[in-house]
Coordinates of C-alpha atoms in Angstrom, one line a residue:
M645 CA 22.4 -46.0 -67.8
P646 CA 19.8 -48.4 -66.5
T647 CA 20.2 -47.3 -62.9
I648 CA 19.3 -43.6 -63.7
E649 CA 16.5 -44.7 -65.9
L650 CA 15.1 -47.0 -63.1
F651 CA 15.3 -44.1 -60.6
L652 CA 13.6 -41.6 -62.9
G653 CA 11.3 -44.0 -64.5
L654 CA 12.0 -42.1 -67.7
N655 CA 14.2 -42.4 -70.7
D656 CA 14.5 -38.6 -71.3
W657 CA 18.1 -37.4 -70.7
W658 CA 17.0 -33.8 -70.5
V659 CA 15.3 -34.4 -67.1
M660 CA 18.6 -35.5 -65.5
Y661 CA 20.3 -32.3 -66.8
A662 CA 17.4 -30.2 -65.3
V663 CA 17.7 -31.9 -61.9
A664 CA 21.5 -31.3 -61.9
G665 CA 21.0 -27.6 -62.9
I666 CA 18.5 -27.0 -60.1
G667 CA 20.9 -28.5 -57.5
Y668 CA 23.7 -26.3 -58.8
L669 CA 21.5 -23.2 -58.5
L670 CA 20.6 -24.1 -54.8
L671 CA 24.3 -24.5 -54.1
I672 CA 25.0 -21.0 -55.4
L673 CA 22.1 -19.5 -53.3
F674 CA 23.4 -21.3 -50.2
V675 CA 26.9 -19.9 -50.6
Y676 CA 25.6 -16.4 -51.3
N677 CA 23.3 -16.3 -48.2
S678 CA 26.2 -17.6 -46.1
K679 CA 28.4 -14.8 -47.2
A680 CA 25.6 -12.2 -46.6
R681 CA 25.1 -13.5 -43.0
A682 CA 28.8 -13.3 -42.4
Q683 CA 28.9 -9.7 -43.6
S684 CA 25.8 -8.6 -41.5
A685 CA 27.7 -9.1 -38.2
P686 CA 31.4 -8.6 -37.3
S687 CA 33.2 -11.9 -37.0
T688 CA 34.2 -11.1 -33.4
L689 CA 30.5 -11.1 -32.4
G690 CA 29.6 -14.5 -33.8
E691 CA 26.3 -15.4 -35.4
P692 CA 23.2 -13.2 -35.2
L693 CA 20.6 -13.9 -32.6
D694 CA 18.5 -17.0 -33.4
F695 CA 15.4 -15.4 -32.2
T696 CA 15.6 -12.1 -33.9
G697 CA 12.2 -11.1 -35.2
N698 CA 10.5 -13.8 -33.3
I699 CA 10.2 -12.2 -29.8
A700 CA 6.8 -10.7 -30.6
K701 CA 5.5 -13.9 -32.0
E702 CA 6.6 -16.0 -29.0
I703 CA 5.8 -13.7 -26.1
N704 CA 2.4 -12.1 -25.3
A705 CA 2.5 -8.8 -27.1
I706 CA 1.6 -7.0 -23.9
H707 CA 4.9 -8.0 -22.4
V708 CA 7.3 -7.7 -25.3
Q709 CA 8.3 -4.2 -24.4
Q710 CA 8.9 -5.3 -20.8
F711 CA 11.1 -8.2 -21.9
L712 CA 13.2 -6.1 -24.2
A713 CA 13.6 -3.4 -21.4
N714 CA 14.6 -6.0 -18.9
E715 CA 17.3 -7.5 -21.1
I716 CA 18.7 -4.2 -22.4
T717 CA 18.9 -2.8 -18.8
R718 CA 20.6 -5.9 -17.5
L719 CA 23.3 -5.7 -20.2
R720 CA 23.8 -2.0 -19.8
T721 CA 24.2 -2.5 -16.0
F722 CA 27.0 -4.9 -16.7
L723 CA 28.5 -2.5 -19.3
H724 CA 28.4 0.6 -17.1
F725 CA 29.0 -0.7 -13.6
R726 CA 31.2 -3.8 -14.1
D727 CA 34.2 -2.0 -12.5
K728 CA 32.3 -0.4 -9.7
L729 CA 30.6 -3.7 -8.7
H730 CA 33.6 -6.0 -9.8
L731 CA 31.4 -7.9 -12.2
T732 CA 32.6 -10.7 -14.4
T733 CA 29.2 -12.3 -15.1
L734 CA 25.8 -10.8 -16.0
P735 CA 23.8 -9.7 -13.0
A736 CA 20.4 -11.4 -12.4
L737 CA 17.3 -9.2 -12.5
N738 CA 15.2 -9.9 -9.4
S739 CA 12.5 -7.4 -10.1
A740 CA 11.8 -4.5 -12.5
F741 CA 9.3 -1.7 -12.4
P742 CA 6.5 -2.3 -14.9
R743 CA 7.0 -0.3 -18.1
R744 CA 3.4 0.7 -18.4
V745 CA 4.1 4.4 -17.6
R746 CA 6.6 4.7 -20.4
D747 CA 5.4 6.1 -23.8
D748 CA 8.4 5.2 -26.0
T749 CA 8.7 2.0 -28.0
L750 CA 11.7 -0.3 -28.0
P751 CA 12.6 -2.0 -31.3
E752 CA 14.1 -5.5 -31.1
E753 CA 17.1 -4.1 -32.9
E754 CA 17.9 -2.1 -29.8
L755 CA 18.5 -5.4 -27.9
E756 CA 20.9 -6.7 -30.7
A757 CA 22.8 -3.4 -30.7
T758 CA 23.2 -3.6 -26.9
I759 CA 24.5 -7.2 -27.2
D760 CA 27.0 -6.1 -29.7
A761 CA 28.2 -3.2 -27.5
V762 CA 28.7 -5.5 -24.5
A763 CA 30.5 -8.1 -26.6
L764 CA 32.8 -5.6 -28.1
N765 CA 33.6 -3.7 -24.8
T766 CA 33.8 -6.4 -22.2
Q767 CA 35.2 -9.9 -21.8
L768 CA 31.8 -11.6 -22.5
N769 CA 31.3 -13.2 -25.8
K770 CA 28.1 -13.0 -27.9
S771 CA 27.2 -16.6 -27.7
D772 CA 27.2 -16.6 -23.8
I773 CA 25.1 -13.4 -23.8
V774 CA 22.6 -14.9 -26.2
R775 CA 22.4 -18.0 -24.1
H776 CA 21.5 -16.0 -21.0
I777 CA 18.8 -14.1 -22.9
N778 CA 17.3 -17.3 -24.3
Q779 CA 17.1 -18.6 -20.8
D780 CA 15.2 -15.5 -19.8
R781 CA 12.9 -15.9 -22.8
D782 CA 12.1 -19.4 -21.9
V783 CA 11.0 -18.3 -18.4
F784 CA 8.9 -15.6 -20.0
L785 CA 7.2 -18.1 -22.3
E786 CA 6.6 -20.4 -19.4
T787 CA 5.1 -17.6 -17.5
Q788 CA 2.6 -16.9 -20.2
Q789 CA 1.2 -20.4 -19.9
R790 CA 1.1 -20.3 -16.1
L791 CA -0.2 -16.8 -15.5
P792 CA -3.9 -17.6 -15.0
M793 CA -3.0 -20.4 -12.6
N794 CA -2.6 -18.3 -9.5
G795 CA -5.6 -19.3 -7.4
D796 CA -3.5 -20.6 -4.5
F797 CA -1.4 -17.5 -4.1
Q798 CA -0.9 -16.6 -0.4
K799 CA -1.4 -12.9 0.2
L800 CA 1.3 -11.2 2.3
D801 CA 0.6 -9.7 5.7
I802 CA 1.8 -6.2 4.9
S803 CA 1.6 -5.2 8.6
K804 CA 4.2 -7.7 9.5
V805 CA 6.5 -6.5 6.8
V806 CA 6.0 -2.9 8.1
V807 CA 6.8 -3.9 11.7
E808 CA 10.0 -5.6 10.5
I809 CA 11.1 -2.5 8.6
E810 CA 10.3 -0.3 11.5
N811 CA 12.4 -2.4 13.8
Q812 CA 15.5 -1.6 11.7
H813 CA 14.7 1.8 10.2
P814 CA 13.2 4.4 12.6
N815 CA 12.5 6.9 9.7
F816 CA 10.1 4.4 8.1
N817 CA 6.4 4.8 8.9
A818 CA 7.1 8.0 10.9
F819 CA 5.5 11.3 11.1
E820 CA 6.6 12.9 7.8
I821 CA 6.4 12.2 4.2
L822 CA 9.5 10.2 3.2
H823 CA 11.4 11.6 0.2
K824 CA 14.6 10.5 -1.6
D825 CA 17.1 11.2 1.2
G826 CA 15.0 9.1 3.6
L827 CA 14.7 6.3 1.1
R828 CA 18.5 6.4 0.5
R829 CA 19.2 6.0 4.2
I830 CA 17.0 2.8 4.3
C831 CA 19.0 1.5 1.3
D832 CA 22.3 2.2 3.1
G833 CA 21.0 0.5 6.2
E834 CA 20.2 -2.6 4.1
G835 CA 23.5 -2.6 2.3
L836 CA 21.8 -1.9 -1.1
K837 CA 23.8 0.0 -3.5
L838 CA 22.0 2.7 -5.6
L839 CA 22.9 2.6 -9.2
P840 CA 21.8 5.8 -10.9
F841 CA 21.2 5.7 -14.7
Q842 CA 20.7 8.8 -16.8
K843 CA 19.3 6.6 -19.6
M844 CA 17.7 3.3 -18.7
E845 CA 15.0 1.4 -20.5
L846 CA 13.4 0.5 -17.1
L847 CA 12.4 3.0 -14.5
A848 CA 13.9 0.9 -11.7
G849 CA 14.8 -2.6 -10.7
V850 CA 16.7 -4.8 -8.3
I851 CA 19.7 -6.9 -9.5
Q852 CA 21.6 -9.6 -7.8
Y853 CA 25.3 -9.9 -8.6
E854 CA 28.5 -11.7 -7.6
D855 CA 31.5 -9.6 -6.5
S856 CA 34.4 -11.1 -8.3
Y857 CA 36.8 -9.9 -5.5
D858 CA 35.3 -11.8 -2.6
K859 CA 32.9 -14.1 -4.5
S860 CA 30.0 -12.9 -2.3
N861 CA 26.5 -12.1 -3.5
H862 CA 25.1 -8.6 -3.3
H863 CA 22.0 -6.6 -4.4
A864 CA 21.6 -3.2 -5.8
I865 CA 18.7 -1.0 -6.9
M866 CA 18.9 0.6 -10.2
V867 CA 17.0 4.0 -10.6
N868 CA 16.4 6.0 -13.8
E869 CA 17.4 9.6 -12.9
G870 CA 17.2 10.8 -16.5
A871 CA 15.8 14.2 -17.4
D872 CA 12.6 12.6 -18.8
V873 CA 11.8 11.0 -15.4
H874 CA 10.0 13.4 -13.0
P875 CA 11.5 13.4 -9.4
A876 CA 8.1 12.3 -8.0
L877 CA 8.1 9.2 -10.2
E878 CA 11.7 8.6 -9.3
E879 CA 11.0 8.5 -5.6
F880 CA 8.0 6.2 -6.1
V881 CA 9.7 3.7 -8.1
L882 CA 12.6 3.7 -5.6
A883 CA 10.1 3.0 -2.8
H884 CA 8.4 0.4 -4.9
E885 CA 11.7 -1.6 -5.4
L886 CA 12.4 -1.3 -1.7
G887 CA 8.9 -2.8 -1.3
H888 CA 10.0 -5.8 -3.4
W889 CA 13.2 -6.0 -1.4
F890 CA 11.5 -6.3 2.0
A891 CA 8.5 -8.3 0.9
H892 CA 9.9 -10.6 -1.7
I893 CA 13.6 -10.7 -2.0
K894 CA 15.4 -10.1 1.3
N895 CA 16.5 -13.3 3.0
R896 CA 15.0 -15.2 0.1
S897 CA 11.6 -14.4 1.5
Y898 CA 9.5 -15.6 -1.4
R899 CA 6.2 -17.2 -0.6
N900 CA 4.9 -19.6 -3.2
V901 CA 8.3 -19.8 -4.8
D902 CA 6.9 -21.1 -8.0
Y903 CA 4.8 -18.0 -8.6
A904 CA 7.5 -15.7 -7.2
N905 CA 9.6 -16.9 -10.1
Y906 CA 6.9 -16.1 -12.6
Y907 CA 5.9 -12.8 -11.3
L908 CA 9.2 -11.3 -10.2
H909 CA 11.1 -12.6 -13.3
S910 CA 8.4 -11.8 -15.9
F911 CA 7.2 -8.6 -14.3
H912 CA 3.4 -8.8 -14.8
D913 CA 2.2 -5.4 -13.6
A914 CA -1.2 -6.7 -12.6
G915 CA 0.2 -9.4 -10.4
P916 CA -0.1 -9.6 -6.7
F917 CA 3.6 -9.1 -6.1
E918 CA 3.4 -5.7 -7.8
N919 CA 0.5 -4.8 -5.7
E920 CA 2.3 -5.7 -2.5
A921 CA 5.3 -3.7 -3.5
D922 CA 3.0 -0.7 -4.2
K923 CA 1.5 -1.0 -0.7
V924 CA 4.9 -1.0 1.0
A925 CA 6.0 2.0 -1.2
M926 CA 2.9 4.0 -0.3
I927 CA 3.4 3.4 3.4
A928 CA 7.0 4.6 3.1
L929 CA 6.0 7.7 1.2
F930 CA 2.8 8.5 3.2
P931 CA 3.3 7.0 6.7
T932 CA 0.4 6.0 8.9
P933 CA 1.3 8.4 11.8
Y934 CA 1.4 11.2 9.3
L935 CA -1.9 10.3 7.8
S936 CA -3.5 10.1 11.2
W937 CA -2.7 13.7 11.8
R938 CA -4.0 14.7 8.4
D939 CA -7.2 13.0 9.4
V940 CA -7.4 14.7 12.8
L941 CA -6.8 18.1 11.3
G942 CA -9.3 17.6 8.5
N943 CA -7.0 17.5 5.4
L944 CA -6.8 13.8 4.7
N945 CA -7.7 14.0 1.0
V946 CA -6.0 13.4 -2.3
D947 CA -5.6 17.1 -3.3
F948 CA -3.9 18.0 0.0
L949 CA -1.5 15.0 0.0
F950 CA -0.6 15.5 -3.7
E951 CA 0.2 19.1 -3.1
E952 CA 2.2 18.2 0.1
F953 CA 4.2 15.6 -1.8
T954 CA 5.1 17.7 -4.9
S955 CA 5.2 21.4 -3.7
N956 CA 8.0 23.5 -2.4
R957 CA 10.8 21.2 -3.7
G958 CA 11.8 23.0 -6.9
W959 CA 10.3 20.2 -9.0
P960 CA 8.9 20.8 -12.5
A961 CA 5.2 20.6 -13.0
V962 CA 3.8 17.1 -12.8
T963 CA 2.4 15.9 -16.2
N964 CA -1.3 15.1 -16.5
K965 CA -0.5 11.4 -17.0
L966 CA 1.8 11.2 -13.9
A967 CA -0.6 13.2 -11.8
K968 CA -3.4 10.8 -12.6
I969 CA -1.3 7.8 -11.6
M970 CA -0.2 9.5 -8.4
R971 CA -3.6 10.6 -7.4
A972 CA -4.9 7.1 -7.9
N973 CA -2.2 5.7 -5.7
I974 CA -2.8 8.3 -3.0
N975 CA -6.5 7.6 -3.0
R976 CA -5.8 3.8 -2.5
R977 CA -3.5 4.8 0.3
I978 CA -6.1 6.8 2.0
T979 CA -8.6 4.0 1.7
S980 CA -6.0 1.7 3.2
Y981 CA -5.5 4.0 6.1
H982 CA -9.3 4.2 6.8
N983 CA -9.5 0.5 6.9
Y984 CA -6.7 0.4 9.4
R985 CA -8.3 3.1 11.5
N986 CA -11.7 1.5 11.5
L987 CA -10.2 -1.9 12.4
K988 CA -8.5 -0.3 15.4
L989 CA -11.8 1.4 16.5
Q990 CA -13.8 -1.8 16.1
Q991 CA -11.3 -3.6 18.3
L992 CA -12.1 -1.1 21.1
N993 CA -15.8 -1.3 20.6
L994 CA -16.4 2.2 21.9
G995 CA -18.4 3.8 19.2
N996 CA -17.8 7.2 17.6
D997 CA -19.7 9.7 19.9
P998 CA -18.7 11.9 22.8
L999 CA -18.9 10.3 26.3
R1000 CA -21.1 11.3 29.2
Q1001 CA -19.5 11.6 32.6
G1002 CA -21.6 8.7 33.9
T1003 CA -20.5 6.4 31.2
I1004 CA -16.8 6.6 32.1
E1005 CA -17.2 4.7 35.4
Q1006 CA -18.7 1.8 33.6
L1007 CA -16.0 1.8 30.9
R1008 CA -13.1 1.9 33.3
H1009 CA -14.3 -1.2 35.2
D1010 CA -15.8 -3.1 32.3
V1011 CA -14.7 -2.5 28.7
L1012 CA -11.4 -1.0 29.5
K1013 CA -10.1 -2.9 32.4
E1014 CA -7.4 -4.5 30.3
R1015 CA -6.4 -1.4 28.4
S1016 CA -4.4 1.7 29.2
W1017 CA -6.5 4.9 29.7
A1018 CA -6.4 8.4 31.1
R1019 CA -8.9 11.2 31.6
L1020 CA -8.2 14.9 31.1
D1021 CA -10.0 17.9 32.6
E1022 CA -11.2 20.9 30.7
N1023 CA -7.7 22.3 30.9
D1024 CA -6.1 19.2 29.4
I1025 CA -4.6 18.1 32.8
V1026 CA -4.3 14.4 33.5
V1027 CA -6.7 14.0 36.5
D1028 CA -7.3 10.2 36.4
A1029 CA -5.6 7.1 34.8
N1030 CA -5.1 3.4 35.5
E1031 CA -1.9 1.6 36.4
K1032 CA -1.3 0.5 32.8
Y1033 CA -1.2 4.1 31.7
S1034 CA 1.0 5.3 34.5
A1035 CA 3.4 2.4 33.9
L1036 CA 3.8 3.5 30.3
L1037 CA 5.4 6.7 31.7
G1038 CA 7.4 4.8 34.4
M1039 CA 5.5 5.9 37.6
S1040 CA 2.7 5.0 39.8
V1041 CA -0.8 6.3 39.4
E1042 CA -0.5 8.4 42.6
E1043 CA 2.8 10.0 41.4
L1044 CA 1.2 10.7 37.9
L1045 CA -1.8 12.4 39.3
K1046 CA 0.0 14.3 42.0
R1047 CA 2.2 16.1 39.3
K1048 CA -0.8 17.3 37.4
Y1049 CA 0.8 16.8 34.0
H1050 CA -0.5 18.8 31.0
I1051 CA -1.0 16.3 28.2
C1052 CA 0.6 18.5 25.5
D1053 CA 3.2 20.6 27.4
D1054 CA 4.5 17.9 29.7
L1055 CA 3.8 14.5 28.0
T1056 CA 4.1 15.1 24.3
A1057 CA 7.3 15.1 22.2
A1058 CA 8.3 18.7 21.3
D1059 CA 8.0 18.5 17.6
L1060 CA 4.4 17.1 17.9
Q1061 CA 3.1 19.7 20.4
P1062 CA 1.8 22.1 17.8
D1063 CA -0.4 19.4 16.2
M1064 CA -1.5 18.2 19.6
R1065 CA -2.7 21.6 20.5
K1066 CA -4.6 21.8 17.3
Q1067 CA -6.1 18.3 18.0
L1068 CA -7.2 19.4 21.5
E1069 CA -8.8 22.5 20.2
E1070 CA -10.6 20.6 17.3
K1071 CA -11.9 18.0 19.7
R1072 CA -13.3 20.7 22.0
R1073 CA -14.9 22.5 19.0
S1074 CA -16.3 19.5 17.1
R1075 CA -17.1 17.3 20.1
Q1076 CA -16.0 14.3 18.0
P1077 CA -13.7 11.5 19.0
K1078 CA -10.2 11.6 17.3
F1079 CA -7.8 8.7 16.4
Y1080 CA -4.2 9.6 16.0
I1081 CA -0.6 8.4 16.6
T1082 CA 1.8 10.5 18.6
R1083 CA 4.8 10.2 20.7
Y1084 CA 4.6 10.6 24.5
K1085 CA 7.6 12.1 26.3
N1086 CA 8.5 10.6 29.7
P1087 CA 8.7 13.8 31.8
I1088 CA 11.4 12.3 34.0
T1089 CA 13.7 10.5 31.6
N1090 CA 12.7 12.3 28.3
E1091 CA 12.3 8.9 26.6
E1092 CA 9.9 9.1 23.7
I1093 CA 7.2 6.5 23.4
P1094 CA 5.1 6.0 20.2
V1095 CA 1.4 5.6 21.1
A1096 CA -1.9 5.3 19.2
I1097 CA -4.7 7.2 21.0
Y1098 CA -8.5 7.1 20.6
A1099 CA -9.6 10.3 22.4
F1100 CA -13.2 11.0 23.3
P1101 CA -14.6 14.4 24.3
I1102 CA -16.5 14.3 27.6
I1103 CA -19.7 16.3 27.9
N1104 CA -22.0 17.0 30.8
D1105 CA -25.8 17.0 30.9
A1106 CA -25.8 20.5 29.4
N1107 CA -23.7 19.2 26.4
Q1108 CA -20.8 21.3 27.6
Y1109 CA -17.2 20.1 27.0
V1110 CA -15.7 19.2 30.4
G1111 CA -12.6 17.1 29.4
A1112 CA -11.4 14.2 27.4
F1113 CA -11.0 10.4 27.8
G1114 CA -8.2 8.6 25.9
V1115 CA -7.5 4.9 25.3
V1116 CA -3.8 4.5 24.6
T1117 CA -2.0 1.8 22.9
D1118 CA 1.8 1.4 23.1
V1119 CA 3.1 1.0 19.5
R1120 CA 6.8 0.9 20.2
R1121 CA 8.7 -1.3 17.8
G1122 CA 9.1 -4.7 19.2
V1123 CA 6.5 -4.2 22.0

């Protein structure tokens, strides 16, 4: 056989037999492995995942758990809520609460088991599910490469977001801590369904889905209400996802769409989008008017606010880990409030000391000629004001002064009168200016008007309290 001899360059026949034997052995191994793979997964589910065991190698280890939790939750949402939401396709995950507060570890096998469960119990087949997950993985991988390149990120003006929410939801940024019932009312007003999970690998998230009945797109917020999730944490993550909704998702309001895709779809907990959602959440839970009164009454501190938020609600004790996280968030919220307050005071340029009677004449004709102001006597009766102030209450200056209105009894909303009295007493005692937000009550129409007030005690030459001088800003929504 000259051809074989030429190919091998040898005359030894035993070499040919050895090559043939090796080929036969490889064929047997191939057939055996094929049978083993076929037996490892039911035939109705198709082939196993092509990236099993590779997720940790391809994705930054810090985010592997987040990726697994995102995909498992998305699949379980389809499995559990497909009838309620009329789902025929997998929902998209717009945002997810960072998994950093969870202590448990997700194995990659949990994702495979969830895929199998969805394929066995729904109309989706395994190949389509795997294709969707691979697409998410690709976005995740791209994110890892682009994460450091965020120097041109445009920060969101949180104050504008807050005003927009206030315009549609009067219970937002009001005078009380906002708990779950108040957050739920905001969701209802936005047409956002709440999907409660008793067991979910995420703490919360926002999904987008298509209703197969009317082919319209909708959004829903998923919240983990399991026994292992403290109610305080449940409320915070719900407020956080509402923050994403208003700041980043509603009306496709992404800024820097490129980065929005990376941060909202790969869920980097240190990213600016997460920080912005946290800020909106903390304003919802600890509103600015509420904090202004805590400041006036001397209890604007982390311990007081933590106790106010968690006490008298029948909740279990807060764990040390959760308490540390909550206190850090509350401390940042207090700092944010102080920055807001100081900015407002700087804009007035009036200092932070009591006023002498002789100074008021200069102020009213110079610094405050374009602002609304009023003066009270030692009995808290309005004895002087400008036209801007009287117009706020729908009357002339002459009419206002003639009626001798008491600032608390006649011009303050009933539910805020107790705090107003405390504020007046504290200003008289401490002789220190007070900044606070309250609601005036029109004494004729009973209309309530939200206002921010910077109130100065007035002292005479003997340092005796003889009244107060207040600069008033109308903060009605839309004004």
